[in-house]
N, CA, C and O atoms as a GROMACS GRO file, in nm:
protein
  524
    1ALA      N    1   0.071   0.180  -7.623
    1ALA     CA    2   0.147   0.206  -7.508
    1ALA      C    3   0.319   0.132  -7.583
    1ALA      O    4   0.427   0.183  -7.554
    2ILE      N    5   0.311   0.042  -7.653
    2ILE     CA    6   0.439   0.004  -7.680
    2ILE      C    7   0.537   0.139  -7.769
    2ILE      O    8   0.658   0.141  -7.751
    3HIS      N    9   0.484   0.220  -7.841
    3HIS     CA   10   0.528   0.354  -7.868
    3HIS      C   11   0.589   0.411  -7.768
    3HIS      O   12   0.712   0.418  -7.782
    4GLU      N   13   0.540   0.459  -7.658
    4GLU     CA   14   0.571   0.522  -7.520
    4GLU      C   15   0.707   0.408  -7.470
    4GLU      O   16   0.810   0.473  -7.448
    5VAL      N   17   0.715   0.339  -7.461
    5VAL     CA   18   0.814   0.219  -7.427
    5VAL      C   19   0.929   0.248  -7.517
    5VAL      O   20   1.019   0.306  -7.458
    6MET      N   21   0.955   0.220  -7.659
    6MET     CA   22   1.033   0.189  -7.725
    6MET      C   23   1.086   0.362  -7.761
    6MET      O   24   1.186   0.375  -7.832
    7GLU      N   25   1.044   0.436  -7.731
    7GLU     CA   26   1.090   0.620  -7.762
    7GLU      C   27   1.104   0.669  -7.620
    7GLU      O   28   1.221   0.693  -7.589
    8GLN      N   29   1.014   0.689  -7.526
    8GLN     CA   30   1.063   0.719  -7.426
    8GLN      C   31   1.132   0.662  -7.306
    8GLN      O   32   1.182   0.725  -7.212
    9GLN      N   33   1.127   0.505  -7.328
    9GLN     CA   34   1.178   0.432  -7.236
    9GLN      C   35   1.080   0.446  -7.095
    9GLN      O   36   1.135   0.430  -6.986
   10THR      N   37   0.975   0.467  -7.099
   10THR     CA   38   0.880   0.485  -6.976
   10THR      C   39   0.752   0.384  -7.003
   10THR      O   40   0.712   0.364  -7.117
   11VAL      N   41   0.702   0.331  -6.906
   11VAL     CA   42   0.587   0.269  -6.938
   11VAL      C   43   0.496   0.347  -6.835
   11VAL      O   44   0.537   0.352  -6.719
   12SER      N   45   0.360   0.418  -6.871
   12SER     CA   46   0.278   0.441  -6.764
   12SER      C   47   0.144   0.379  -6.748
   12SER      O   48   0.058   0.361  -6.834
   13ILE      N   49   0.143   0.345  -6.598
   13ILE     CA   50   0.060   0.231  -6.565
   13ILE      C   51  -0.057   0.333  -6.486
   13ILE      O   52  -0.019   0.428  -6.417
   14ALA      N   53  -0.202   0.299  -6.504
   14ALA     CA   54  -0.294   0.350  -6.421
   14ALA      C   55  -0.408   0.238  -6.400
   14ALA      O   56  -0.495   0.207  -6.482
   15LYS      N   57  -0.383   0.179  -6.258
   15LYS     CA   58  -0.426   0.082  -6.200
   15LYS      C   59  -0.496   0.126  -6.054
   15LYS      O   60  -0.428   0.166  -5.960
   16ALA      N   61  -0.618   0.116  -6.050
   16ALA     CA   62  -0.688   0.098  -5.918
   16ALA      C   63  -0.698   0.269  -5.842
   16ALA      O   64  -0.696   0.312  -5.727
   17GLY      N   65  -0.704   0.305  -5.922
   17GLY     CA   66  -0.637   0.443  -5.883
   17GLY      C   67  -0.526   0.554  -5.859
   17GLY      O   68  -0.526   0.666  -5.810
   18ILE      N   69  -0.426   0.467  -5.921
   18ILE     CA   70  -0.286   0.494  -5.885
   18ILE      C   71  -0.219   0.494  -6.030
   18ILE      O   72  -0.215   0.400  -6.110
   19THR      N   73  -0.177   0.599  -6.042
   19THR     CA   74  -0.111   0.618  -6.163
   19THR      C   75   0.010   0.672  -6.168
   19THR      O   76   0.007   0.784  -6.115
   20THR      N   77   0.144   0.634  -6.220
   20THR     CA   78   0.255   0.663  -6.236
   20THR      C   79   0.300   0.592  -6.386
   20THR      O   80   0.237   0.527  -6.470
   21THR      N   81   0.422   0.635  -6.378
   21THR     CA   82   0.547   0.620  -6.497
   21THR      C   83   0.667   0.555  -6.420
   21THR      O   84   0.735   0.604  -6.330
   22LEU      N   85   0.677   0.414  -6.488
   22LEU     CA   86   0.811   0.384  -6.409
   22LEU      C   87   0.890   0.348  -6.579
   22LEU      O   88   0.843   0.348  -6.692
   23ASN      N   89   1.025   0.318  -6.525
   23ASN     CA   90   1.129   0.333  -6.643
   23ASN      C   91   1.127   0.222  -6.719
   23ASN      O   92   1.100   0.122  -6.653
   24ALA      N   93   1.148   0.201  -6.840
   24ALA     CA   94   1.170   0.063  -6.856
   24ALA      C   95   1.321   0.023  -6.949
   24ALA      O   96   1.355   0.070  -7.057
   25ARG      N   97   1.372  -0.049  -6.890
   25ARG     CA   98   1.501  -0.055  -6.926
   25ARG      C   99   1.489  -0.199  -6.961
   25ARG      O  100   1.512  -0.287  -6.878
   26ALA      N  101   1.448  -0.227  -7.097
   26ALA     CA  102   1.481  -0.398  -7.145
   26ALA      C  103   1.456  -0.342  -7.294
   26ALA      O  104   1.411  -0.240  -7.346
   27SER      N  105   1.509  -0.462  -7.335
   27SER     CA  106   1.492  -0.478  -7.506
   27SER      C  107   1.380  -0.526  -7.566
   27SER      O  108   1.308  -0.603  -7.502
   28VAL      N  109   1.347  -0.491  -7.693
   28VAL     CA  110   1.239  -0.529  -7.715
   28VAL      C  111   1.251  -0.631  -7.831
   28VAL      O  112   1.278  -0.572  -7.935
   29LEU      N  113   1.240  -0.771  -7.847
   29LEU     CA  114   1.248  -0.863  -7.986
   29LEU      C  115   1.098  -0.862  -7.965
   29LEU      O  116   1.026  -0.852  -7.866
   30ALA      N  117   1.077  -0.875  -8.093
   30ALA     CA  118   0.945  -0.913  -8.194
   30ALA      C  119   0.947  -0.969  -8.301
   30ALA      O  120   1.045  -0.963  -8.375
   31ALA      N  121   0.815  -1.049  -8.336
   31ALA     CA  122   0.843  -1.146  -8.445
   31ALA      C  123   0.711  -1.127  -8.479
   31ALA      O  124   0.618  -1.096  -8.405
   32ALA      N  125   0.710  -1.152  -8.624
   32ALA     CA  126   0.557  -1.102  -8.721
   32ALA      C  127   0.562  -1.244  -8.851
   32ALA      O  128   0.656  -1.297  -8.910
   33ASN      N  129   0.464  -1.259  -8.853
   33ASN     CA  130   0.436  -1.318  -8.961
   33ASN      C  131   0.378  -1.261  -9.060
   33ASN      O  132   0.277  -1.200  -9.024
   34PRO      N  133   0.411  -1.253  -9.217
   34PRO     CA  134   0.345  -1.202  -9.300
   34PRO      C  135   0.234  -1.177  -9.319
   34PRO      O  136   0.175  -1.273  -9.269
   35SER      N  137   0.142  -1.093  -9.369
   35SER     CA  138   0.022  -1.103  -9.414
   35SER      C  139  -0.021  -1.194  -9.520
   35SER      O  140   0.042  -1.204  -9.625
   36TYR      N  141  -0.117  -1.256  -9.496
   36TYR     CA  142  -0.171  -1.334  -9.574
   36TYR      C  143  -0.058  -1.456  -9.613
   36TYR      O  144  -0.052  -1.506  -9.725
   37GLY      N  145   0.010  -1.486  -9.526
   37GLY     CA  146   0.117  -1.614  -9.500
   37GLY      C  147   0.215  -1.613  -9.601
   37GLY      O  148   0.284  -1.715  -9.602
   38ARG      N  149   0.241  -1.530  -9.683
   38ARG     CA  150   0.350  -1.514  -9.758
   38ARG      C  151   0.419  -1.395  -9.769
   38ARG      O  152   0.353  -1.291  -9.780
   39TYR      N  153   0.558  -1.390  -9.767
   39TYR     CA  154   0.625  -1.272  -9.792
   39TYR      C  155   0.648  -1.236  -9.959
   39TYR      O  156   0.685  -1.299 -10.058
   40ARG      N  157   0.605  -1.100  -9.929
   40ARG     CA  158   0.622  -1.062 -10.091
   40ARG      C  159   0.725  -0.954 -10.105
   40ARG      O  160   0.721  -0.850 -10.040
   41ARG      N  161   0.851  -0.995 -10.223
   41ARG     CA  162   0.952  -0.883 -10.219
   41ARG      C  163   0.913  -0.792 -10.285
   41ARG      O  164   0.998  -0.705 -10.308
   42ASP      N  165   0.831  -0.779 -10.319
   42ASP     CA  166   0.784  -0.620 -10.435
   42ASP      C  167   0.706  -0.549 -10.327
   42ASP      O  168   0.644  -0.451 -10.368
   43ARG      N  169   0.698  -0.572 -10.222
   43ARG     CA  170   0.642  -0.480 -10.079
   43ARG      C  171   0.720  -0.447  -9.987
   43ARG      O  172   0.804  -0.534  -9.963
   44THR      N  173   0.726  -0.338  -9.912
   44THR     CA  174   0.824  -0.325  -9.760
   44THR      C  175   0.769  -0.422  -9.645
   44THR      O  176   0.659  -0.469  -9.617
   45PRO      N  177   0.875  -0.428  -9.601
   45PRO     CA  178   0.856  -0.479  -9.489
   45PRO      C  179   0.690  -0.428  -9.391
   45PRO      O  180   0.608  -0.489  -9.323
   46ALA      N  181   0.701  -0.330  -9.421
   46ALA     CA  182   0.576  -0.238  -9.344
   46ALA      C  183   0.460  -0.320  -9.393
   46ALA      O  184   0.387  -0.394  -9.327
   47GLU      N  185   0.457  -0.296  -9.507
   47GLU     CA  186   0.336  -0.360  -9.599
   47GLU      C  187   0.311  -0.497  -9.568
   47GLU      O  188   0.199  -0.531  -9.532
   48ASN      N  189   0.448  -0.617  -9.584
   48ASN     CA  190   0.410  -0.726  -9.566
   48ASN      C  191   0.366  -0.761  -9.431
   48ASN      O  192   0.272  -0.839  -9.412
   49ILE      N  193   0.432  -0.706  -9.337
   49ILE     CA  194   0.395  -0.751  -9.183
   49ILE      C  195   0.263  -0.688  -9.120
   49ILE      O  196   0.200  -0.738  -9.027
   50ASN      N  197   0.226  -0.549  -9.201
   50ASN     CA  198   0.087  -0.491  -9.174
   50ASN      C  199   0.094  -0.437  -9.050
   50ASN      O  200  -0.002  -0.447  -8.973
   51LEU      N  201   0.214  -0.368  -9.014
   51LEU     CA  202   0.255  -0.291  -8.881
   51LEU      C  203   0.274  -0.154  -8.912
   51LEU      O  204   0.351  -0.130  -9.005
   52PRO      N  205   0.219  -0.056  -8.850
   52PRO     CA  206   0.257   0.096  -8.881
   52PRO      C  207   0.414   0.126  -8.931
   52PRO      O  208   0.509   0.096  -8.859
   53ALA      N  209   0.429   0.185  -9.054
   53ALA     CA  210   0.597   0.226  -9.021
   53ALA      C  211   0.664   0.273  -8.891
   53ALA      O  212   0.769   0.234  -8.840
   54ALA      N  213   0.554   0.388  -8.841
   54ALA     CA  214   0.582   0.462  -8.719
   54ALA      C  215   0.648   0.370  -8.614
   54ALA      O  216   0.746   0.402  -8.548
   55LEU      N  217   0.580   0.244  -8.606
   55LEU     CA  218   0.628   0.145  -8.517
   55LEU      C  219   0.786   0.040  -8.514
   55LEU      O  220   0.864   0.004  -8.427
   56LEU      N  221   0.770   0.015  -8.708
   56LEU     CA  222   0.864  -0.033  -8.732
   56LEU      C  223   0.993   0.060  -8.714
   56LEU      O  224   1.092  -0.010  -8.694
   57SER      N  225   1.016   0.173  -8.714
   57SER     CA  226   1.088   0.248  -8.742
   57SER      C  227   1.162   0.271  -8.624
   57SER      O  228   1.274   0.319  -8.640
   58ARG      N  229   1.115   0.242  -8.481
   58ARG     CA  230   1.153   0.237  -8.353
   58ARG      C  231   1.248   0.115  -8.305
   58ARG      O  232   1.301   0.118  -8.193
   59PHE      N  233   1.268   0.013  -8.388
   59PHE     CA  234   1.356  -0.080  -8.408
   59PHE      C  235   1.473  -0.088  -8.390
   59PHE      O  236   1.498  -0.169  -8.479
   60ASP      N  237   1.556  -0.069  -8.351
   60ASP     CA  238   1.696  -0.091  -8.388
   60ASP      C  239   1.750  -0.196  -8.549
   60ASP      O  240   1.809  -0.163  -8.652
   61LEU      N  241   1.708  -0.292  -8.513
   61LEU     CA  242   1.737  -0.372  -8.602
   61LEU      C  243   1.613  -0.447  -8.656
   61LEU      O  244   1.517  -0.477  -8.585
   62LEU      N  245   1.623  -0.472  -8.780
   62LEU     CA  246   1.518  -0.538  -8.868
   62LEU      C  247   1.568  -0.682  -8.902
   62LEU      O  248   1.654  -0.674  -8.990
   63PHE      N  249   1.548  -0.788  -8.870
   63PHE     CA  250   1.604  -0.909  -8.951
   63PHE      C  251   1.454  -0.988  -9.040
   63PHE      O  252   1.337  -1.008  -9.006
   64LEU      N  253   1.510  -1.009  -9.128
   64LEU     CA  254   1.374  -1.104  -9.228
   64LEU      C  255   1.424  -1.239  -9.238
   64LEU      O  256   1.507  -1.282  -9.318
   65LEU      N  257   1.360  -1.303  -9.144
   65LEU     CA  258   1.383  -1.478  -9.209
   65LEU      C  259   1.293  -1.484  -9.283
   65LEU      O  260   1.178  -1.449  -9.255
   66LEU      N  261   1.348  -1.550  -9.436
   66LEU     CA  262   1.243  -1.600  -9.563
   66LEU      C  263   1.266  -1.694  -9.574
   66LEU      O  264   1.384  -1.727  -9.573
   67ASP      N  265   1.123  -1.823  -9.596
   67ASP     CA  266   1.150  -1.960  -9.608
   67ASP      C  267   1.107  -1.954  -9.774
   67ASP      O  268   0.993  -1.946  -9.818
   68ARG      N  269   1.202  -1.958  -9.831
   68ARG     CA  270   1.193  -1.982  -9.966
   68ARG      C  271   1.083  -2.105 -10.011
   68ARG      O  272   1.076  -2.202  -9.936
   69PRO      N  273   1.025  -2.104 -10.094
   69PRO     CA  274   0.897  -2.288 -10.111
   69PRO      C  275   1.022  -2.354 -10.172
   69PRO      O  276   1.082  -2.312 -10.271
   70ASN      N  277   1.050  -2.449 -10.108
   70ASN     CA  278   1.124  -2.555 -10.183
   70ASN      C  279   1.049  -2.714 -10.133
   70ASN      O  280   1.067  -2.758 -10.020
   71SER      N  281   0.971  -2.783 -10.230
   71SER     CA  282   0.910  -2.901 -10.146
   71SER      C  283   0.986  -3.042 -10.121
   71SER      O  284   0.927  -3.143 -10.084
   72GLU      N  285   1.111  -3.034 -10.145
   72GLU     CA  286   1.216  -3.121 -10.130
   72GLU      C  287   1.239  -3.079  -9.957
   72GLU      O  288   1.197  -3.140  -9.859
   73SER      N  289   1.320  -2.955  -9.964
   73SER     CA  290   1.331  -2.962  -9.782
   73SER      C  291   1.228  -2.950  -9.715
   73SER      O  292   1.220  -2.991  -9.599
   74ASP      N  293   1.138  -2.895  -9.776
   74ASP     CA  294   0.957  -2.906  -9.694
   74ASP      C  295   0.919  -3.069  -9.638
   74ASP      O  296   0.866  -3.104  -9.533
   75ILE      N  297   0.961  -3.138  -9.737
   75ILE     CA  298   0.925  -3.284  -9.741
   75ILE      C  299   1.000  -3.329  -9.605
   75ILE      O  300   0.949  -3.370  -9.501
   76ALA      N  301   1.163  -3.306  -9.641
   76ALA     CA  302   1.259  -3.350  -9.534
   76ALA      C  303   1.215  -3.283  -9.420
   76ALA      O  304   1.183  -3.372  -9.342
   77LEU      N  305   1.195  -3.174  -9.368
   77LEU     CA  306   1.143  -3.154  -9.254
   77LEU      C  307   1.049  -3.167  -9.182
   77LEU      O  308   1.044  -3.139  -9.062
   78ALA      N  309   0.948  -3.222  -9.267
   78ALA     CA  310   0.816  -3.272  -9.230
   78ALA      C  311   0.836  -3.456  -9.190
   78ALA      O  312   0.758  -3.519  -9.118
   79ARG      N  313   0.949  -3.511  -9.254
   79ARG     CA  314   0.988  -3.652  -9.188
   79ARG      C  315   1.057  -3.585  -9.069
   79ARG      O  316   0.997  -3.587  -8.961
   80HIS      N  317   1.154  -3.536  -9.076
   80HIS     CA  318   1.216  -3.511  -8.934
   80HIS      C  319   1.109  -3.519  -8.830
   80HIS      O  320   1.103  -3.610  -8.748
   81VAL      N  321   1.010  -3.402  -8.838
   81VAL     CA  322   0.943  -3.379  -8.747
   81VAL      C  323   0.856  -3.493  -8.679
   81VAL      O  324   0.807  -3.487  -8.567
   82THR      N  325   0.847  -3.602  -8.773
   82THR     CA  326   0.710  -3.682  -8.800
   82THR      C  327   0.808  -3.812  -8.694
   82THR      O  328   0.763  -3.872  -8.597
   83HIS      N  329   0.918  -3.822  -8.742
   83HIS     CA  330   1.018  -3.912  -8.681
   83HIS      C  331   0.991  -3.914  -8.568
   83HIS      O  332   0.931  -4.000  -8.504
   84VAL      N  333   1.062  -3.759  -8.516
   84VAL     CA  334   1.051  -3.726  -8.364
   84VAL      C  335   0.973  -3.744  -8.298
   84VAL      O  336   1.004  -3.760  -8.180
   85HIS      N  337   0.838  -3.750  -8.334
   85HIS     CA  338   0.732  -3.739  -8.317
   85HIS      C  339   0.690  -3.882  -8.273
   85HIS      O  340   0.630  -3.904  -8.168
   86ARG      N  341   0.718  -3.956  -8.344
   86ARG     CA  342   0.706  -4.111  -8.366
   86ARG      C  343   0.800  -4.207  -8.251
   86ARG      O  344   0.749  -4.292  -8.178
   87THR      N  345   0.903  -4.183  -8.252
   87THR     CA  346   0.986  -4.264  -8.194
   87THR      C  347   1.049  -4.157  -8.057
   87THR      O  348   1.130  -4.213  -7.982
   88GLY      N  349   1.019  -4.033  -8.030
   88GLY     CA  350   1.081  -4.005  -7.934
   88GLY      C  351   1.241  -3.932  -7.918
   88GLY      O  352   1.295  -3.874  -7.824
   89GLU      N  353   1.281  -3.964  -8.049
   89GLU     CA  354   1.459  -3.973  -8.048
   89GLU      C  355   1.472  -3.844  -8.180
   89GLU      O  356   1.391  -3.795  -8.259
   90HIS      N  357   1.588  -3.828  -8.158
   90HIS     CA  358   1.615  -3.732  -8.282
   90HIS      C  359   1.680  -3.861  -8.402
   90HIS      O  360   1.707  -3.975  -8.363
   91PRO      N  361   1.696  -3.819  -8.539
   91PRO     CA  362   1.733  -3.920  -8.610
   91PRO      C  363   1.933  -3.900  -8.602
   91PRO      O  364   1.991  -3.795  -8.577
   92ALA      N  365   1.992  -4.021  -8.629
   92ALA     CA  366   2.155  -3.973  -8.657
   92ALA      C  367   2.173  -3.870  -8.758
   92ALA      O  368   2.109  -3.846  -8.860
   93LEU      N  369   2.287  -3.808  -8.697
   93LEU     CA  370   2.311  -3.666  -8.780
   93LEU      C  371   2.435  -3.745  -8.853
   93LEU      O  372   2.506  -3.836  -8.810
   94ASN      N  373   2.436  -3.668  -8.996
   94ASN     CA  374   2.550  -3.690  -9.097
   94ASN      C  375   2.624  -3.588  -9.123
   94ASN      O  376   2.660  -3.548  -9.233
   95PHE      N  377   2.655  -3.529  -8.978
   95PHE     CA  378   2.777  -3.424  -8.996
   95PHE      C  379   2.835  -3.422  -8.808
   95PHE      O  380   2.763  -3.479  -8.726
   96GLN      N  381   2.956  -3.357  -8.766
   96GLN     CA  382   2.954  -3.373  -8.668
   96GLN      C  383   2.914  -3.228  -8.576
   96GLN      O  384   2.960  -3.125  -8.624
   97PRO      N  385   2.850  -3.217  -8.478
   97PRO     CA  386   2.826  -3.068  -8.418
   97PRO      C  387   2.961  -3.017  -8.346
   97PRO      O  388   3.061  -3.065  -8.293
   98ILE      N  389   2.886  -2.851  -8.386
   98ILE     CA  390   3.021  -2.789  -8.320
   98ILE      C  391   2.969  -2.784  -8.143
   98ILE      O  392   2.861  -2.762  -8.088
   99GLU      N  393   3.111  -2.817  -8.090
   99GLU     CA  394   3.077  -2.805  -7.946
   99GLU      C  395   3.025  -2.713  -7.840
   99GLU      O  396   3.072  -2.602  -7.865
  100PRO      N  397   2.965  -2.709  -7.756
  100PRO     CA  398   2.894  -2.577  -7.706
  100PRO      C  399   3.034  -2.524  -7.637
  100PRO      O  400   3.030  -2.401  -7.646
  101GLN      N  401   3.114  -2.550  -7.594
  101GLN     CA  402   3.229  -2.517  -7.561
  101GLN      C  403   3.308  -2.374  -7.640
  101GLN      O  404   3.318  -2.256  -7.607
  102VAL      N  405   3.365  -2.472  -7.786
  102VAL     CA  406   3.359  -2.395  -7.894
  102VAL      C  407   3.284  -2.313  -7.944
  102VAL      O  408   3.334  -2.215  -7.999
  103LEU      N  409   3.134  -2.330  -7.940
  103LEU     CA  410   3.057  -2.176  -8.020
  103LEU      C  411   3.079  -2.091  -7.927
  103LEU      O  412   3.086  -1.973  -7.960
  104ARG      N  413   3.098  -2.133  -7.773
  104ARG     CA  414   3.070  -1.952  -7.674
  104ARG      C  415   3.193  -1.951  -7.682
  104ARG      O  416   3.191  -1.831  -7.654
  105ALA      N  417   3.351  -1.981  -7.700
  105ALA     CA  418   3.433  -1.934  -7.721
  105ALA      C  419   3.453  -1.838  -7.841
  105ALA      O  420   3.519  -1.734  -7.830
  106TYR      N  421   3.384  -1.882  -7.971
  106TYR     CA  422   3.398  -1.817  -8.079
  106TYR      C  423   3.297  -1.700  -8.046
  106TYR      O  424   3.327  -1.585  -8.080
  107ILE      N  425   3.170  -1.727  -7.978
  107ILE     CA  426   3.109  -1.567  -7.986
  107ILE      C  427   3.175  -1.485  -7.884
  107ILE      O  428   3.163  -1.365  -7.907
  108ALA      N  429   3.242  -1.514  -7.780
  108ALA     CA  430   3.321  -1.419  -7.664
  108ALA      C  431   3.414  -1.357  -7.755
  108ALA      O  432   3.440  -1.237  -7.746
  109GLU      N  433   3.476  -1.446  -7.858
  109GLU     CA  434   3.603  -1.366  -7.889
  109GLU      C  435   3.515  -1.266  -8.025
  109GLU      O  436   3.572  -1.167  -8.071
  110ALA      N  437   3.419  -1.296  -8.061
  110ALA     CA  438   3.347  -1.222  -8.168
  110ALA      C  439   3.313  -1.059  -8.095
  110ALA      O  440   3.322  -0.953  -8.157
  111ARG      N  441   3.277  -1.072  -7.966
  111ARG     CA  442   3.192  -0.968  -7.901
  111ARG      C  443   3.351  -0.873  -7.851
  111ARG      O  444   3.360  -0.751  -7.841
  112ALA      N  445   3.460  -0.974  -7.826
  112ALA     CA  446   3.554  -0.850  -7.767
  112ALA      C  447   3.641  -0.827  -7.898
  112ALA      O  448   3.701  -0.719  -7.900
  113LEU      N  449   3.652  -0.881  -7.972
  113LEU     CA  450   3.737  -0.819  -8.059
  113LEU      C  451   3.669  -0.700  -8.213
  113LEU      O  452   3.712  -0.591  -8.252
  114HIS      N  453   3.582  -0.763  -8.250
  114HIS     CA  454   3.511  -0.709  -8.346
  114HIS      C  455   3.390  -0.631  -8.342
  114HIS      O  456   3.293  -0.686  -8.292
  115ASN      N  457   3.371  -0.465  -8.404
  115ASN     CA  458   3.276  -0.407  -8.355
  115ASN      C  459   3.223  -0.384  -8.476
  115ASN      O  460   3.293  -0.346  -8.570
  116PRO      N  461   3.063  -0.410  -8.489
  116PRO     CA  462   2.973  -0.399  -8.606
  116PRO      C  463   2.968  -0.286  -8.691
  116PRO      O  464   2.945  -0.170  -8.658
  117ILE      N  465   2.988  -0.325  -8.788
  117ILE     CA  466   3.008  -0.197  -8.932
  117ILE      C  467   2.846  -0.169  -8.970
  117ILE      O  468   2.772  -0.244  -9.035
  118ILE      N  469   2.817  -0.057  -8.918
  118ILE     CA  470   2.692   0.064  -8.933
  118ILE      C  471   2.716   0.128  -9.064
  118ILE      O  472   2.809   0.204  -9.090
  119PRO      N  473   2.628   0.092  -9.139
  119PRO     CA  474   2.652   0.219  -9.271
  119PRO      C  475   2.610   0.324  -9.236
  119PRO      O  476   2.496   0.333  -9.189
  120THR      N  477   2.698   0.437  -9.249
  120THR     CA  478   2.666   0.557  -9.222
  120THR      C  479   2.586   0.641  -9.362
  120THR      O  480   2.558   0.761  -9.354
  121ASN      N  481   2.563   0.581  -9.454
  121ASN     CA  482   2.483   0.632  -9.530
  121ASN      C  483   2.336   0.600  -9.543
  121ASN      O  484   2.266   0.635  -9.638
  122GLY      N  485   2.295   0.524  -9.429
  122GLY     CA  486   2.148   0.512  -9.394
  122GLY      C  487   2.093   0.394  -9.491
  122GLY      O  488   1.977   0.352  -9.488
  123THR      N  489   2.185   0.354  -9.570
  123THR     CA  490   2.089   0.187  -9.652
  123THR      C  491   2.114   0.084  -9.561
  123THR      O  492   2.207   0.092  -9.481
  124ILE      N  493   2.034  -0.019  -9.568
  124ILE     CA  494   1.982  -0.104  -9.506
  124ILE      C  495   2.086  -0.245  -9.568
  124ILE      O  496   2.043  -0.291  -9.674
  125VAL      N  497   2.171  -0.290  -9.530
  125VAL     CA  498   2.263  -0.376  -9.564
  125VAL      C  499   2.164  -0.549  -9.570
  125VAL      O  500   2.123  -0.588  -9.461
  126GLU      N  501   2.139  -0.627  -9.680
  126GLU     CA  502   2.080  -0.719  -9.689
  126GLU      C  503   2.203  -0.850  -9.693
  126GLU      O  504   2.315  -0.838  -9.744
  127ARG      N  505   2.167  -0.930  -9.650
  127ARG     CA  506   2.275  -1.055  -9.686
  127ARG      C  507   2.179  -1.175  -9.656
  127ARG      O  508   2.119  -1.186  -9.550
  128THR      N  509   2.173  -1.237  -9.728
  128THR     CA  510   2.108  -1.362  -9.736
  128THR      C  511   2.215  -1.517  -9.725
  128THR      O  512   2.332  -1.511  -9.764
  129THR      N  513   2.172  -1.617  -9.682
  129THR     CA  514   2.193  -1.734  -9.653
  129THR      C  515   2.116  -1.838  -9.662
  129THR      O  516   2.003  -1.836  -9.613
  130THR      N  517   2.168  -1.953  -9.730
  130THR     CA  518   2.068  -2.096  -9.735
  130THR      C  519   2.114  -2.194  -9.627
  130THR      O  520   2.232  -2.199  -9.593
  131PHE      N  521   2.014  -2.277  -9.571
  131PHE     CA  522   2.078  -2.337  -9.503
  131PHE      C  523   2.053  -2.508  -9.544
  131PHE      O  524   2.114  -2.595  -9.482
   0.00000   0.00000   0.00000
């Protein structure tokens, strides 16, 4: 069913003796965890996620969010989560967060002035960042 929606932008419905086809004007955002709980860089995304390549190819963009194992950051995250559950409050921040109005203005400016760069040679652009 999802193949039809993503490829032909229609949904076929057959219920209670009524068969119809409806237009599907929606974006599809999906999330998947890797097979066996750990992403293996020596495998393709299709092999890691265990979804057919025919289905993955229908997505315009594919983002991989990889969590590299790090015991220090894992312990810090666990402490944060347990603190919030115990006290019902977030701990004090050691930085000044960006005001929502500033972030909205930045996003609006990026949308208005900058066009995305799409590679013409069909290559996949890989960009990594750490938080």
